[in-house]
Amino acid sequence: MSVKESISSVVDKWFLYEPLLFNVYCTHKLEENTQIKCPFRTGKRRIEYNPELLKDWSTEQIGQGLKVEVTRILLKHPYQRVPSCPNNSALTKASDVTISEHCFQDSKLHDAKHYNLEQGLSYEEYYRKLYYICPDIKPSNGDSQEATSNTSLTPVLGEGENWEYEAAASASELWEEDEEMSDSVNLQIEKAQKTNQWGSISGMFQETITASMKIPMDYRRILSQFRSSIISQRRKLTRMKPNRRYGFAFMGSQFEPKTHLLVAVDDSGSISNEDLQHFFSIINRFFSYGVEFIQVIAFDTEIKQEFALKKARKNIKILGRGGTDFQCAIDYYESHPEYQGMIIFTDGYADVPKIRKNKQTLWILTGKAEYDNAISWIKTLNHKATWIPSIRKGE
């Protein structure tokens, strides 16, 4: 029996006996990938497998490996709470330990004791601790991989264990924020709750899955990731400066001294004064992230105001309050190449703008309902979006 046939056999059994695992598996596309260094990996709405690494596995072992990947999806590890510039091997290992500690035992997954860590911690807590233990192996994309140590701490490796961290880095290479997929998975969990169709999933495992649904989108983390992504564009390799680790054998890095960020604030009549207060509260927080200069434009159907911020300001008077047209803000951004990124604060109720240039853009919606209404067309623009949860307003 081929590896693909074994996977089909496993999924057929899930259809009969494991409804939740089957339904979550069906939210993803199965793809063969002989280039990955791990047997299975998940991300970007697909489950990939390497038949070369699985050819000696029994159908039962393949089924268990597939269950681990679907469990990662159930916990939303590939789609939520992905840190900026992650240590990929630590990400996978934190996921492994979380599954081992909170979901089920698997001989191929290390538990907390293996790393001399406290038991019963959360996924994020395990990641923060494993960040200093696991080698930071960068995704290769076909090139040779370079392993670096985050601090003087190094993992306790047994003979022949180095490959394990390369496989772990490969396993989480596709992980990125995807709230739409997280919502799709949560719908399947809610369905299992209502119908009590958990299959063989134990009570403790059920509690862990249910708890994963209660994590709201943290707009501050999204802002931090956006800030990191626009700053990373300023990095330039140079032979005139040595690499910090390898000297002149590798190119060093230089950064431009300043990041130019554009913030477009929707001040149309549908935006309340409270919403505007939240918008500018978030803008002010950007200075604590290290951004030095923010250009703000306020718009309704046209640009009403332009002003620069070099530090947080408590009182900002806003004009406008007419209809809404995003095109004026987009045109302003595209005509000013000095801005590396733009954030648009809005409720999302206007015609879809036309995009001519592919530039970093983040939409922040006034709430979850507004996000749900706008996210489909925002994604057609290849832009990212988040919202301000109501429970966090006023913080």
Short mmCIF file of C-alpha atoms in Angstrom, two decimals:
data_model
loop_
_atom_site.label_atom_id
_atom_site.label_comp_id
_atom_site.label_asym_id
_atom_site.label_seq_id
_atom_site.Cartn_x
_atom_site.Cartn_y
_atom_site.Cartn_z
CA MET A 1 0.00 0.00 0.00
CA SER A 2 1.37 3.43 -0.96
CA VAL A 3 1.67 6.28 1.53
CA LYS A 4 -1.21 8.12 -0.14
CA GLU A 5 -3.38 5.00 0.05
CA SER A 6 -2.53 4.63 3.74
CA ILE A 7 -3.56 8.24 4.37
CA SER A 8 -6.83 7.62 2.50
CA SER A 9 -7.44 4.54 4.64
CA VAL A 10 -6.91 6.56 7.81
CA VAL A 11 -9.23 9.35 6.66
CA ASP A 12 -11.93 6.82 5.69
CA LYS A 13 -11.89 5.48 9.26
CA TRP A 14 -12.07 9.01 10.63
CA PHE A 15 -15.20 9.59 8.56
CA LEU A 16 -16.87 6.76 10.46
CA TYR A 17 -15.38 7.08 13.94
CA GLU A 18 -13.65 10.49 14.33
CA PRO A 19 -16.07 13.16 13.03
CA LEU A 20 -14.16 16.15 14.45
CA LEU A 21 -10.79 15.02 13.12
CA PHE A 22 -12.36 14.25 9.74
CA ASN A 23 -14.16 17.61 9.48
CA VAL A 24 -11.04 19.59 10.39
CA TYR A 25 -8.92 17.52 7.99
CA CYS A 26 -11.37 18.45 5.22
CA THR A 27 -10.71 22.17 5.78
CA HIS A 28 -7.22 21.60 4.30
CA LYS A 29 -5.78 20.31 1.05
CA LEU A 30 -3.50 17.27 1.16
CA GLU A 31 -0.32 17.72 -0.90
CA GLU A 32 2.80 15.63 -1.48
CA ASN A 33 6.11 17.44 -0.94
CA THR A 34 9.37 15.52 -1.19
CA GLN A 35 11.42 18.62 -0.32
CA ILE A 36 10.33 18.99 3.30
CA LYS A 37 12.54 17.55 6.04
CA CYS A 38 9.66 16.28 8.18
CA PRO A 39 7.10 13.52 7.55
CA PHE A 40 4.10 15.87 7.86
CA ARG A 41 3.63 19.59 8.15
CA THR A 42 0.66 21.96 8.23
CA GLY A 43 0.10 25.57 7.21
CA LYS A 44 -1.34 27.87 4.56
CA ARG A 45 -4.48 25.70 4.49
CA ARG A 46 -2.76 22.53 3.44
CA ILE A 47 -1.32 19.38 4.98
CA GLU A 48 1.92 18.32 3.29
CA TYR A 49 3.58 14.93 3.55
CA ASN A 50 6.90 13.52 2.38
CA PRO A 51 6.38 9.99 1.00
CA GLU A 52 10.12 9.30 1.17
CA LEU A 53 10.16 9.81 4.93
CA LEU A 54 6.92 7.86 5.40
CA LYS A 55 7.60 4.85 3.19
CA ASP A 56 8.65 2.62 6.12
CA TRP A 57 5.81 3.73 8.39
CA SER A 58 2.87 1.44 9.07
CA THR A 59 -0.67 2.65 8.43
CA GLU A 60 -1.13 3.02 12.19
CA GLN A 61 1.98 5.20 12.47
CA ILE A 62 0.87 7.33 9.52
CA GLY A 63 -2.53 7.73 11.14
CA GLN A 64 -0.92 8.90 14.38
CA GLY A 65 1.32 11.36 12.53
CA LEU A 66 -1.70 12.76 10.68
CA LYS A 67 -3.59 13.04 13.97
CA VAL A 68 -0.77 15.17 15.40
CA GLU A 69 -1.01 17.58 12.46
CA VAL A 70 -4.79 17.84 12.67
CA THR A 71 -4.44 18.46 16.40
CA ARG A 72 -2.12 21.39 15.65
CA ILE A 73 -4.89 22.75 13.44
CA LEU A 74 -7.50 22.21 16.18
CA LEU A 75 -5.31 24.23 18.56
CA LYS A 76 -4.75 26.83 15.77
CA HIS A 77 -0.98 26.75 16.28
CA PRO A 78 -0.29 27.26 12.53
CA TYR A 79 -2.79 30.15 12.31
CA GLN A 80 -2.88 32.08 15.59
CA ARG A 81 -0.33 33.61 17.93
CA VAL A 82 2.54 33.19 15.44
CA PRO A 83 5.32 35.50 16.72
CA SER A 84 7.22 37.91 14.52
CA CYS A 85 10.53 36.51 13.21
CA PRO A 86 10.02 33.19 15.01
CA ASN A 87 12.48 30.51 15.95
CA ASN A 88 10.79 27.83 13.82
CA SER A 89 12.25 24.81 15.56
CA ALA A 90 11.10 26.22 18.92
CA LEU A 91 7.62 26.83 17.48
CA THR A 92 7.21 23.20 16.46
CA LYS A 93 8.71 21.88 19.68
CA ALA A 94 6.40 24.11 21.75
CA SER A 95 3.46 22.73 19.80
CA ASP A 96 4.72 19.16 20.34
CA VAL A 97 5.09 19.67 24.09
CA THR A 98 1.65 21.31 24.35
CA ILE A 99 0.04 18.36 22.57
CA SER A 100 1.95 15.87 24.72
CA GLU A 101 1.08 17.66 27.97
CA HIS A 102 -2.56 18.63 27.27
CA CYS A 103 -3.92 16.36 24.53
CA PHE A 104 -2.43 12.86 24.23
CA GLN A 105 0.82 10.96 24.56
CA ASP A 106 2.82 10.16 21.44
CA SER A 107 6.18 8.38 21.37
CA LYS A 108 7.45 10.75 18.66
CA LEU A 109 6.65 13.91 20.68
CA HIS A 110 8.85 15.13 23.52
CA ASP A 111 7.14 16.22 26.72
CA ALA A 112 8.19 18.99 29.12
CA LYS A 113 10.42 16.67 31.14
CA HIS A 114 12.61 16.04 28.09
CA TYR A 115 13.67 19.71 28.18
CA ASN A 116 13.68 19.94 32.00
CA LEU A 117 10.71 22.30 31.86
CA GLU A 118 7.76 22.74 34.19
CA GLN A 119 4.69 20.74 33.21
CA GLY A 120 1.25 22.16 32.44
CA LEU A 121 2.36 25.44 30.85
CA SER A 122 0.66 27.11 27.91
CA TYR A 123 1.85 27.00 24.30
CA GLU A 124 3.27 30.54 24.50
CA GLU A 125 5.08 29.80 27.76
CA TYR A 126 6.70 26.70 26.27
CA TYR A 127 7.73 28.66 23.18
CA ARG A 128 9.37 31.40 25.27
CA LYS A 129 11.40 28.81 27.18
CA LEU A 130 12.26 26.67 24.13
CA TYR A 131 13.33 29.78 22.22
CA TYR A 132 16.56 29.72 24.24
CA ILE A 133 17.03 25.96 23.94
CA CYS A 134 16.26 25.07 20.32
CA PRO A 135 18.71 26.07 17.55
CA ASP A 136 17.35 28.91 15.43
CA ILE A 137 17.41 27.16 12.04
CA LYS A 138 16.25 29.45 9.27
CA PRO A 139 14.01 28.15 6.45
CA SER A 140 16.21 27.11 3.57
CA ASN A 141 13.91 27.44 0.52
CA GLY A 142 16.23 25.02 -1.24
CA ASP A 143 19.46 26.56 0.03
CA SER A 144 21.69 25.37 2.85
CA GLN A 145 20.40 26.06 6.35
CA GLU A 146 22.25 28.13 8.89
CA ALA A 147 21.78 27.33 12.56
CA THR A 148 22.41 30.03 15.14
CA SER A 149 22.12 30.01 18.90
CA ASN A 150 19.91 32.66 20.48
CA THR A 151 22.02 32.91 23.64
CA SER A 152 24.85 31.04 25.29
CA LEU A 153 22.29 28.39 26.22
CA THR A 154 22.44 25.36 23.93
CA PRO A 155 20.22 22.28 23.75
CA VAL A 156 21.35 19.03 25.27
CA LEU A 157 21.65 16.97 22.10
CA GLY A 158 22.12 13.26 21.96
CA GLU A 159 24.14 11.69 19.18
CA GLY A 160 22.34 12.12 15.86
CA GLU A 161 19.70 14.54 17.23
CA ASN A 162 20.71 17.57 15.13
CA TRP A 163 18.43 16.42 12.31
CA GLU A 164 15.48 16.64 14.67
CA TYR A 165 15.72 20.42 14.91
CA GLU A 166 16.04 20.83 11.14
CA ALA A 167 12.88 18.76 10.75
CA ALA A 168 11.15 20.88 13.41
CA ALA A 169 12.12 24.11 11.63
CA SER A 170 10.74 22.72 8.38
CA ALA A 171 7.49 21.66 10.08
CA SER A 172 6.44 25.21 11.06
CA GLU A 173 7.82 27.02 8.01
CA LEU A 174 4.29 27.65 6.64
CA TRP A 175 2.80 29.02 9.86
CA GLU A 176 1.28 32.50 9.61
CA GLU A 177 -1.70 34.41 10.98
CA ASP A 178 -4.98 33.41 9.30
CA GLU A 179 -8.07 34.45 11.24
CA GLU A 180 -10.43 33.15 8.56
CA MET A 181 -9.03 29.63 8.89
CA SER A 182 -9.12 29.90 12.68
CA ASP A 183 -12.80 30.79 12.45
CA SER A 184 -13.44 27.81 10.14
CA VAL A 185 -11.80 25.46 12.65
CA ASN A 186 -13.80 27.00 15.51
CA LEU A 187 -17.02 26.31 13.60
CA GLN A 188 -16.12 22.61 13.48
CA ILE A 189 -15.36 22.63 17.21
CA GLU A 190 -18.71 24.30 17.93
CA LYS A 191 -20.42 21.65 15.80
CA ALA A 192 -18.76 18.89 17.86
CA GLN A 193 -19.87 20.62 21.07
CA LYS A 194 -23.49 20.90 19.98
CA THR A 195 -23.76 17.33 18.67
CA ASN A 196 -21.35 15.76 21.19
CA GLN A 197 -19.49 14.12 18.32
CA TRP A 198 -15.95 14.15 19.66
CA GLY A 199 -15.04 10.62 18.62
CA SER A 200 -12.21 9.23 20.75
CA ILE A 201 -11.05 12.68 21.92
CA SER A 202 -10.72 12.54 25.71
CA GLY A 203 -12.28 14.96 28.17
CA MET A 204 -8.98 16.74 28.93
CA PHE A 205 -8.26 17.00 25.20
CA GLN A 206 -11.76 18.45 24.68
CA GLU A 207 -11.11 21.10 27.34
CA THR A 208 -7.85 22.09 25.66
CA ILE A 209 -9.55 22.41 22.27
CA THR A 210 -12.42 24.41 23.75
CA ALA A 211 -10.01 26.75 25.56
CA SER A 212 -8.26 27.49 22.27
CA MET A 213 -11.49 29.10 21.00
CA LYS A 214 -11.45 31.79 23.69
CA ILE A 215 -8.27 33.54 22.55
CA PRO A 216 -9.27 36.90 20.97
CA MET A 217 -7.29 38.54 18.21
CA ASP A 218 -4.66 40.72 19.86
CA TYR A 219 -4.52 43.81 17.67
CA ARG A 220 -1.41 44.98 19.53
CA ARG A 221 0.47 41.88 18.41
CA ILE A 222 -0.72 42.43 14.83
CA LEU A 223 0.51 46.01 15.03
CA SER A 224 3.86 44.79 16.34
CA GLN A 225 4.16 42.32 13.47
CA PHE A 226 3.28 45.03 10.97
CA ARG A 227 5.86 47.33 12.50
CA SER A 228 8.49 44.56 12.29
CA SER A 229 7.66 43.85 8.65
CA ILE A 230 8.08 47.46 7.51
CA ILE A 231 11.28 47.91 9.48
CA SER A 232 12.70 44.70 7.95
CA GLN A 233 12.48 46.36 4.53
CA ARG A 234 15.19 48.79 5.63
CA ARG A 235 17.76 46.02 6.06
CA LYS A 236 20.53 46.02 3.48
CA LEU A 237 23.40 43.54 3.13
CA THR A 238 26.87 45.00 2.74
CA ARG A 239 30.44 43.76 2.37
CA MET A 240 31.69 46.90 4.11
CA LYS A 241 30.47 45.62 7.48
CA PRO A 242 31.35 42.16 8.92
CA ASN A 243 28.69 39.66 9.89
CA ARG A 244 28.38 39.59 13.68
CA ARG A 245 28.87 35.82 13.82
CA TYR A 246 31.08 34.93 10.84
CA GLY A 247 33.08 38.08 10.19
CA PHE A 248 33.84 39.20 6.64
CA ALA A 249 33.17 35.71 5.24
CA PHE A 250 29.48 36.71 5.21
CA MET A 251 27.86 40.07 4.52
CA GLY A 252 26.82 42.23 7.42
CA SER A 253 23.64 44.32 7.70
CA GLN A 254 22.90 48.01 7.59
CA PHE A 255 19.61 49.72 8.37
CA GLU A 256 18.27 53.05 7.28
CA PRO A 257 17.88 55.32 10.30
CA LYS A 258 14.12 55.99 10.09
CA THR A 259 10.86 54.23 9.24
CA HIS A 260 8.15 56.29 7.54
CA LEU A 261 4.68 55.07 8.46
CA LEU A 262 1.44 56.45 7.06
CA VAL A 263 -1.78 56.23 9.07
CA ALA A 264 -5.09 56.96 7.34
CA VAL A 265 -8.02 57.68 9.67
CA ASP A 266 -11.59 57.40 8.42
CA ASP A 267 -13.37 60.44 9.91
CA SER A 268 -16.64 59.98 8.03
CA GLY A 269 -20.03 60.34 9.65
CA SER A 270 -20.31 56.60 10.42
CA ILE A 271 -17.28 56.74 12.73
CA SER A 272 -18.15 57.66 16.32
CA ASN A 273 -16.09 59.94 18.54
CA GLU A 274 -15.35 56.89 20.71
CA ASP A 275 -13.95 55.04 17.68
CA LEU A 276 -11.71 58.01 16.89
CA GLN A 277 -10.44 57.99 20.46
CA HIS A 278 -9.57 54.30 20.13
CA PHE A 279 -7.83 54.94 16.80
CA PHE A 280 -5.56 57.63 18.16
CA SER A 281 -4.89 55.71 21.35
CA ILE A 282 -3.50 52.89 19.20
CA ILE A 283 -1.53 55.35 17.05
CA ASN A 284 0.11 56.77 20.17
CA ARG A 285 1.16 53.27 21.25
CA PHE A 286 3.22 52.93 18.09
CA PHE A 287 5.82 55.25 19.57
CA SER A 288 6.41 52.72 22.35
CA TYR A 289 7.20 50.16 19.62
CA GLY A 290 10.13 52.28 18.42
CA VAL A 291 8.51 54.03 15.46
CA GLU A 292 9.98 57.53 15.27
CA PHE A 293 7.72 59.32 12.81
CA ILE A 294 4.08 58.88 11.77
CA GLN A 295 2.33 60.80 9.03
CA VAL A 296 -1.43 60.97 9.62
CA ILE A 297 -4.08 61.74 7.05
CA ALA A 298 -7.77 62.06 7.94
CA PHE A 299 -10.28 61.44 5.18
CA ASP A 300 -13.93 60.97 4.32
CA THR A 301 -14.54 61.32 0.58
CA GLU A 302 -11.29 63.32 0.31
CA ILE A 303 -8.22 64.09 2.36
CA LYS A 304 -9.33 66.53 5.05
CA GLN A 305 -6.17 66.84 7.16
CA GLU A 306 -2.48 66.01 7.04
CA PHE A 307 -0.17 66.22 10.02
CA ALA A 308 2.99 64.59 11.35
CA LEU A 309 3.46 62.99 14.75
CA LYS A 310 6.87 62.62 16.35
CA LYS A 311 5.52 61.78 19.80
CA ALA A 312 2.24 60.76 21.36
CA ARG A 313 -0.46 63.45 21.49
CA LYS A 314 -3.49 63.47 23.78
CA ASN A 315 -5.70 65.94 21.93
CA ILE A 316 -6.21 65.80 18.16
CA LYS A 317 -9.02 67.74 16.50
CA ILE A 318 -10.63 65.96 13.56
CA LEU A 319 -12.59 67.55 10.71
CA GLY A 320 -14.62 65.79 8.01
CA ARG A 321 -17.67 63.69 9.03
CA GLY A 322 -19.04 63.23 5.49
CA GLY A 323 -19.32 60.02 3.42
CA THR A 324 -16.46 57.53 2.86
CA ASP A 325 -14.18 56.90 -0.11
CA PHE A 326 -11.04 54.82 0.46
CA GLN A 327 -9.61 55.69 -2.94
CA CYS A 328 -8.29 59.09 -1.83
CA ALA A 329 -6.23 57.46 0.95
CA ILE A 330 -4.93 54.73 -1.37
CA ASP A 331 -3.97 57.29 -4.04
CA TYR A 332 -2.11 59.38 -1.45
CA TYR A 333 -0.16 56.32 -0.27
CA GLU A 334 0.74 55.16 -3.76
CA SER A 335 1.91 58.64 -4.78
CA HIS A 336 4.30 58.90 -1.81
CA PRO A 337 7.05 56.27 -2.16
CA GLU A 338 8.72 57.38 1.08
CA TYR A 339 6.14 55.47 3.15
CA GLN A 340 6.98 51.80 3.74
CA GLY A 341 3.61 50.92 5.23
CA MET A 342 0.09 52.27 5.74
CA ILE A 343 -2.51 51.51 8.41
CA ILE A 344 -6.14 52.38 7.66
CA PHE A 345 -8.53 52.84 10.60
CA THR A 346 -12.13 52.48 9.43
CA ASP A 347 -15.46 50.69 9.82
CA GLY A 348 -15.00 49.31 6.28
CA TYR A 349 -18.27 50.57 4.83
CA ALA A 350 -17.40 52.02 1.41
CA ASP A 351 -16.65 50.91 -2.14
CA VAL A 352 -13.61 48.68 -2.66
CA PRO A 353 -10.65 50.83 -3.77
CA LYS A 354 -8.48 50.12 -6.80
CA ILE A 355 -4.90 49.12 -6.04
CA ARG A 356 -2.14 49.82 -8.55
CA LYS A 357 0.93 49.19 -6.40
CA ASN A 358 1.61 46.25 -4.08
CA LYS A 359 2.60 47.99 -0.83
CA GLN A 360 2.33 46.96 2.82
CA THR A 361 -1.17 47.83 4.05
CA LEU A 362 -3.00 46.92 7.26
CA TRP A 363 -6.71 47.62 7.82
CA ILE A 364 -7.91 47.98 11.43
CA LEU A 365 -11.69 47.71 11.70
CA THR A 366 -13.80 49.18 14.48
CA GLY A 367 -15.12 45.76 15.59
CA LYS A 368 -15.55 42.08 14.80
CA ALA A 369 -18.81 42.58 12.85
CA GLU A 370 -17.15 45.21 10.67
CA TYR A 371 -14.16 42.92 10.16
CA ASP A 372 -16.41 40.03 9.09
CA ASN A 373 -18.19 42.31 6.63
CA ALA A 374 -14.98 43.62 5.03
CA ILE A 375 -12.41 40.82 5.23
CA SER A 376 -13.37 39.10 1.98
CA TRP A 377 -12.75 42.15 -0.20
CA ILE A 378 -9.70 43.22 1.82
CA LYS A 379 -8.11 39.86 1.04
CA THR A 380 -8.70 40.39 -2.69
CA LEU A 381 -6.36 43.39 -2.34
CA ASN A 382 -3.66 41.14 -0.76
CA HIS A 383 -3.83 43.29 2.37
CA LYS A 384 -3.99 42.23 6.02
CA ALA A 385 -6.71 43.16 8.49
CA THR A 386 -7.59 43.00 12.17
CA TRP A 387 -10.16 44.59 14.47
CA ILE A 388 -10.43 46.20 17.88
CA PRO A 389 -12.23 43.74 20.20
CA SER A 390 -14.98 45.43 22.19
CA ILE A 391 -13.68 43.93 25.44
CA ARG A 392 -10.39 45.75 24.88
CA LYS A 393 -11.81 49.17 24.08
CA GLY A 394 -10.95 51.66 26.74
CA GLU A 395 -7.76 49.87 27.79
#
